[in-house]
Amino acid sequence: MAREQVRKPMMAANWKMNKLADEAEEYVVRLLPQISNVEGVDVAIFAPFTCLGRVASMTRDTAVIAGAQNFYYEDSGAFTGEVSAPMLKDVGAGAVIVGHSERREIFGETDEMVARKTARAISAGLLPIVCVGETKEERDAGEMWDKCSGQVQSVFEELDNVNGDDIVFAYEPIWAIGTGDTASPEDSQDAIGKIRALLKELRGEQFASQVRILYGGSIKRDNIGEIMAQKDVDGGLAGGASLDPVSFAGLVNAASSS
Ligand code: PEP
């Protein structure tokens, strides 16, 4: 049975470092007809920089939001290899992933950088999807909440006036990313419910009831339904299962009937 809908669900594809521009184009051509009848779900594709402009122009008159997987919080200057918020806007991006665990763990992004990026995304009119989550070692040591609450709290150190619909959080336990080891619906609800309660403490009832919190980590067509049936889970951020348009369309359709 469909849950009571308080917030509009979101289903997001994180392509990571995959797809050449022609492959991206073929994907969008195949995806759009499969989701054209879907209502009541925000759909986002987070593409590599090299094909983001193409994805953005192909989805301009559709309900699909084109997004980037990263950016730097300064607008221009001597930051070799980086891309700024105005550059993302310039190619038509509407959203950006911030603080993905692969950026934090492989590229050394700190909580402070994540906070600055989040603030700059919002001020530039980009919707940030802010990722938080614990490692297997942290979970086994009973430190899941210490880690996640610290990451969530630090985001607000750079934010003044924001509304709940200016930002999306994604709870992505690192042990579940790309491993096939999905968090149980109960564990997803436990972490996401705690994040929402913390947001209420930090920014009040209205903010906490508006803000969307997604689950990410080995979601597939056969587990997304029960995860999204949890009362605080507002959608999914999919890596592996988003690379094929038929598979991603299945997730979008599942989100629409949740
Ligand atoms: C991700 O990278 O955000 C992700 C959730 O990946 P996967 O679905 O492959 O676990």
Coordinates of C-alpha atoms and ligand atoms in Angstrom, one line a residue:
M1 CA 0.0 0.0 0.0
A2 CA 1.2 3.5 -0.8
R3 CA 2.4 5.4 2.2
E4 CA 1.0 8.8 3.2
Q5 CA 2.9 11.3 1.1
V6 CA 4.2 14.3 2.9
R7 CA 7.1 15.2 0.6
K8 CA 7.5 14.7 -3.1
P9 CA 9.7 11.6 -3.6
M10 CA 13.0 11.8 -5.6
M11 CA 14.8 9.2 -7.5
A12 CA 18.3 10.1 -8.5
A13 CA 20.9 8.5 -10.8
N14 CA 24.6 8.8 -9.9
W15 CA 26.5 7.7 -13.0
K16 CA 29.8 8.3 -11.2
M17 CA 32.8 8.1 -13.7
N18 CA 30.8 6.3 -16.4
K19 CA 29.5 7.1 -19.9
L20 CA 30.9 8.9 -22.9
A21 CA 28.8 11.7 -24.3
D22 CA 27.2 9.4 -27.0
E23 CA 26.4 6.8 -24.4
A24 CA 24.8 9.5 -22.2
E25 CA 22.7 10.7 -25.2
E26 CA 21.5 7.2 -26.0
Y27 CA 20.6 6.6 -22.3
V28 CA 18.4 9.8 -22.2
V29 CA 16.8 8.9 -25.5
R30 CA 15.9 5.5 -24.0
L31 CA 14.9 6.7 -20.6
L32 CA 12.5 9.5 -21.4
P33 CA 9.7 7.4 -23.0
Q34 CA 9.9 4.9 -20.1
I35 CA 9.1 7.6 -17.5
S36 CA 6.9 9.9 -19.5
N37 CA 3.8 8.9 -17.6
V38 CA 5.3 8.9 -14.2
E39 CA 3.9 11.6 -11.9
G40 CA 4.7 12.9 -8.5
V41 CA 8.4 12.0 -8.4
D42 CA 11.4 14.3 -9.0
V43 CA 13.9 12.5 -11.3
A44 CA 17.5 13.6 -11.4
I45 CA 20.5 12.4 -13.4
F46 CA 24.0 13.2 -12.0
A47 CA 26.3 13.0 -15.0
P48 CA 30.0 13.5 -15.4
F49 CA 31.0 17.0 -16.4
T50 CA 31.9 15.9 -19.9
C51 CA 28.3 15.0 -20.8
L52 CA 26.4 17.1 -18.3
G53 CA 25.7 19.9 -20.9
R54 CA 24.3 17.3 -23.3
V55 CA 22.1 15.7 -20.7
A56 CA 20.9 19.1 -19.6
S57 CA 19.9 20.2 -23.1
M58 CA 18.2 16.9 -23.8
T59 CA 16.1 17.1 -20.6
R60 CA 15.5 20.8 -20.7
D61 CA 11.7 20.5 -21.5
T62 CA 11.2 17.4 -19.4
A63 CA 10.7 16.8 -15.7
V64 CA 14.2 15.4 -15.4
I65 CA 16.8 17.5 -13.5
A66 CA 20.4 17.3 -14.8
G67 CA 23.0 17.5 -12.1
A68 CA 26.7 17.4 -11.5
Q69 CA 28.5 15.0 -9.1
N70 CA 30.7 17.7 -7.6
F71 CA 31.9 21.3 -7.9
Y72 CA 34.2 23.8 -6.0
Y73 CA 32.8 26.5 -3.9
E74 CA 34.8 29.4 -5.3
D75 CA 33.4 30.9 -8.5
S76 CA 36.6 31.3 -10.5
G77 CA 40.3 31.6 -10.2
A78 CA 43.4 29.5 -9.8
F79 CA 41.8 26.2 -9.0
T80 CA 43.2 23.9 -11.7
G81 CA 40.9 21.0 -12.5
E82 CA 37.9 22.4 -10.7
V83 CA 34.4 23.5 -11.9
S84 CA 32.3 26.2 -10.2
A85 CA 28.6 26.7 -9.5
P86 CA 28.2 29.4 -12.2
M87 CA 29.9 27.0 -14.7
L88 CA 27.3 24.3 -13.7
K89 CA 24.5 26.7 -14.1
D90 CA 25.9 27.8 -17.5
V91 CA 25.6 24.3 -18.9
G92 CA 22.0 23.9 -17.5
A93 CA 22.6 22.0 -14.3
G94 CA 19.9 22.3 -11.6
A95 CA 21.4 20.2 -8.9
V96 CA 24.7 18.8 -7.5
I97 CA 25.8 16.0 -5.3
V98 CA 27.8 17.2 -2.4
G99 CA 30.0 15.2 0.0
H100 CA 29.6 11.8 -1.7
S101 CA 31.6 9.3 0.3
E102 CA 33.8 8.6 -2.7
R103 CA 34.7 12.3 -2.7
R104 CA 35.3 12.3 1.1
E105 CA 37.3 9.0 1.2
I106 CA 39.2 9.1 -2.0
F107 CA 39.7 12.9 -2.6
G108 CA 39.9 14.0 1.0
E109 CA 36.9 16.3 1.2
T110 CA 36.3 17.5 4.7
D111 CA 33.1 18.4 6.5
E112 CA 34.1 22.0 6.2
M113 CA 34.5 21.8 2.4
V114 CA 31.1 20.0 2.2
A115 CA 29.5 22.8 4.3
R116 CA 31.0 25.5 2.0
K117 CA 29.9 23.6 -1.2
T118 CA 26.4 23.2 0.2
A119 CA 26.1 26.9 1.0
R120 CA 27.4 27.9 -2.4
A121 CA 25.1 25.5 -4.3
I122 CA 22.1 26.9 -2.5
S123 CA 23.1 30.6 -3.1
A124 CA 23.7 29.8 -6.8
G125 CA 20.3 28.2 -7.2
L126 CA 21.5 24.6 -7.4
L127 CA 19.8 21.9 -5.3
P128 CA 22.5 20.2 -3.2
I129 CA 22.1 16.5 -2.5
V130 CA 24.3 16.2 0.6
C131 CA 25.5 12.7 1.4
V132 CA 26.3 11.4 4.8
G133 CA 27.0 7.9 6.1
E134 CA 29.3 5.6 8.1
T135 CA 31.8 2.9 7.3
K136 CA 31.4 -0.7 8.3
E137 CA 33.9 -0.3 11.1
E138 CA 32.1 2.7 12.5
R139 CA 28.7 0.8 12.4
D140 CA 30.3 -2.3 14.0
A141 CA 31.7 0.0 16.7
G142 CA 28.3 1.5 17.4
E143 CA 29.4 4.8 15.9
M144 CA 26.9 5.2 13.1
W145 CA 25.1 8.1 14.8
D146 CA 28.2 9.9 15.9
K147 CA 29.5 10.0 12.4
C148 CA 26.2 10.9 10.6
S149 CA 25.1 13.5 13.2
G150 CA 28.5 15.1 13.0
Q151 CA 28.3 15.3 9.2
V152 CA 24.8 16.7 9.2
Q153 CA 25.5 19.3 11.9
S154 CA 28.6 20.6 10.2
V155 CA 26.6 21.4 7.0
F156 CA 24.7 24.0 9.0
E157 CA 27.8 25.9 10.1
E158 CA 27.8 27.7 6.8
L159 CA 24.0 28.1 6.3
D160 CA 21.8 30.9 7.5
N161 CA 18.4 31.2 6.0
V162 CA 17.5 28.0 4.2
N163 CA 14.2 26.3 3.7
G164 CA 13.6 22.6 3.9
D165 CA 13.1 22.4 0.1
D166 CA 16.4 24.2 -0.6
I167 CA 18.4 21.1 0.3
V168 CA 18.2 17.3 0.1
F169 CA 20.1 14.8 2.3
A170 CA 21.1 11.3 1.3
Y171 CA 21.9 8.7 3.9
E172 CA 24.4 6.5 2.2
P173 CA 26.1 3.9 4.5
I174 CA 29.5 3.4 2.9
W175 CA 29.4 -0.3 3.5
A176 CA 26.3 -0.5 1.3
I177 CA 27.7 1.5 -1.7
G178 CA 28.5 -0.7 -4.7
T179 CA 28.6 -3.8 -2.5
G180 CA 25.2 -5.4 -3.1
D181 CA 24.8 -5.2 0.7
T182 CA 21.7 -3.0 1.0
A183 CA 20.8 -1.6 4.5
S184 CA 17.6 -3.2 5.7
P185 CA 14.4 -1.0 5.6
E186 CA 14.6 -0.8 9.4
D187 CA 18.2 0.4 9.4
S188 CA 17.4 2.9 6.7
Q189 CA 14.4 4.2 8.7
D190 CA 16.5 4.3 11.9
A191 CA 19.2 6.5 10.4
I192 CA 17.0 8.7 8.3
G193 CA 14.4 9.1 11.2
K194 CA 17.3 10.2 13.4
I195 CA 18.6 12.6 10.8
R196 CA 15.1 14.2 10.5
A197 CA 14.8 14.5 14.3
L198 CA 18.2 16.2 14.4
L199 CA 17.1 18.6 11.6
K200 CA 14.1 19.5 13.7
E201 CA 16.3 20.3 16.7
L202 CA 18.6 22.4 14.5
R203 CA 16.1 24.2 12.2
G204 CA 12.6 23.5 13.6
E205 CA 9.6 21.5 12.8
Q206 CA 8.7 23.1 9.4
F207 CA 12.2 22.6 8.0
A208 CA 12.4 19.0 9.2
S209 CA 9.0 18.1 7.7
Q210 CA 9.9 19.7 4.3
V211 CA 13.4 18.4 3.8
R212 CA 13.8 15.3 1.7
I213 CA 16.1 12.5 2.9
L214 CA 17.0 9.8 0.4
Y215 CA 18.5 6.4 1.0
G216 CA 21.5 5.3 -1.2
G217 CA 23.5 2.0 -1.2
S218 CA 22.9 -0.9 -3.5
I219 CA 19.2 -0.1 -4.2
K220 CA 17.6 -2.2 -6.9
R221 CA 14.1 -2.6 -8.3
D222 CA 13.4 -5.4 -5.8
N223 CA 14.4 -3.6 -2.6
I224 CA 13.4 0.0 -3.3
G225 CA 9.7 -0.6 -2.5
E226 CA 10.2 -1.7 1.1
I227 CA 12.8 0.9 1.7
M228 CA 10.6 3.7 0.4
A229 CA 7.7 2.4 2.5
Q230 CA 9.5 3.7 5.6
K231 CA 7.9 6.8 6.8
D232 CA 11.0 9.1 6.7
V233 CA 12.6 7.8 3.5
D234 CA 11.8 10.1 0.6
G235 CA 13.5 8.3 -2.3
G236 CA 16.8 6.9 -3.5
L237 CA 20.2 7.8 -4.9
A238 CA 21.2 4.9 -7.1
G239 CA 24.7 4.2 -8.5
G240 CA 25.0 0.8 -10.2
A241 CA 21.3 0.3 -10.8
S242 CA 21.1 3.7 -12.5
L243 CA 23.5 2.9 -15.3
D244 CA 21.0 1.2 -17.5
P245 CA 18.0 3.2 -18.5
V246 CA 15.5 0.2 -18.1
S247 CA 16.8 -0.4 -14.6
F248 CA 16.6 3.3 -13.6
A249 CA 13.2 3.7 -15.1
G250 CA 12.1 0.7 -12.9
L251 CA 13.3 2.6 -9.8
V252 CA 11.5 5.8 -10.9
N253 CA 8.3 3.9 -11.5
A254 CA 8.7 2.1 -8.1
A255 CA 9.2 5.5 -6.4
S256 CA 6.0 6.8 -8.0
S257 CA 3.9 4.0 -6.6
S258 CA 5.5 4.0 -3.1
Ligands
PEP1 C1 26.1 5.9 -4.9 O1 27.2 5.9 -5.4 O2 25.6 6.9 -4.5 C2 25.4 4.6 -4.7 C3 24.4 4.5 -3.9 O3 25.9 3.5 -5.4 P1 25.3 2.0 -5.5 O4 23.8 2.2 -5.8 O5 26.0 1.4 -6.7 O6 25.5 1.4 -4.2

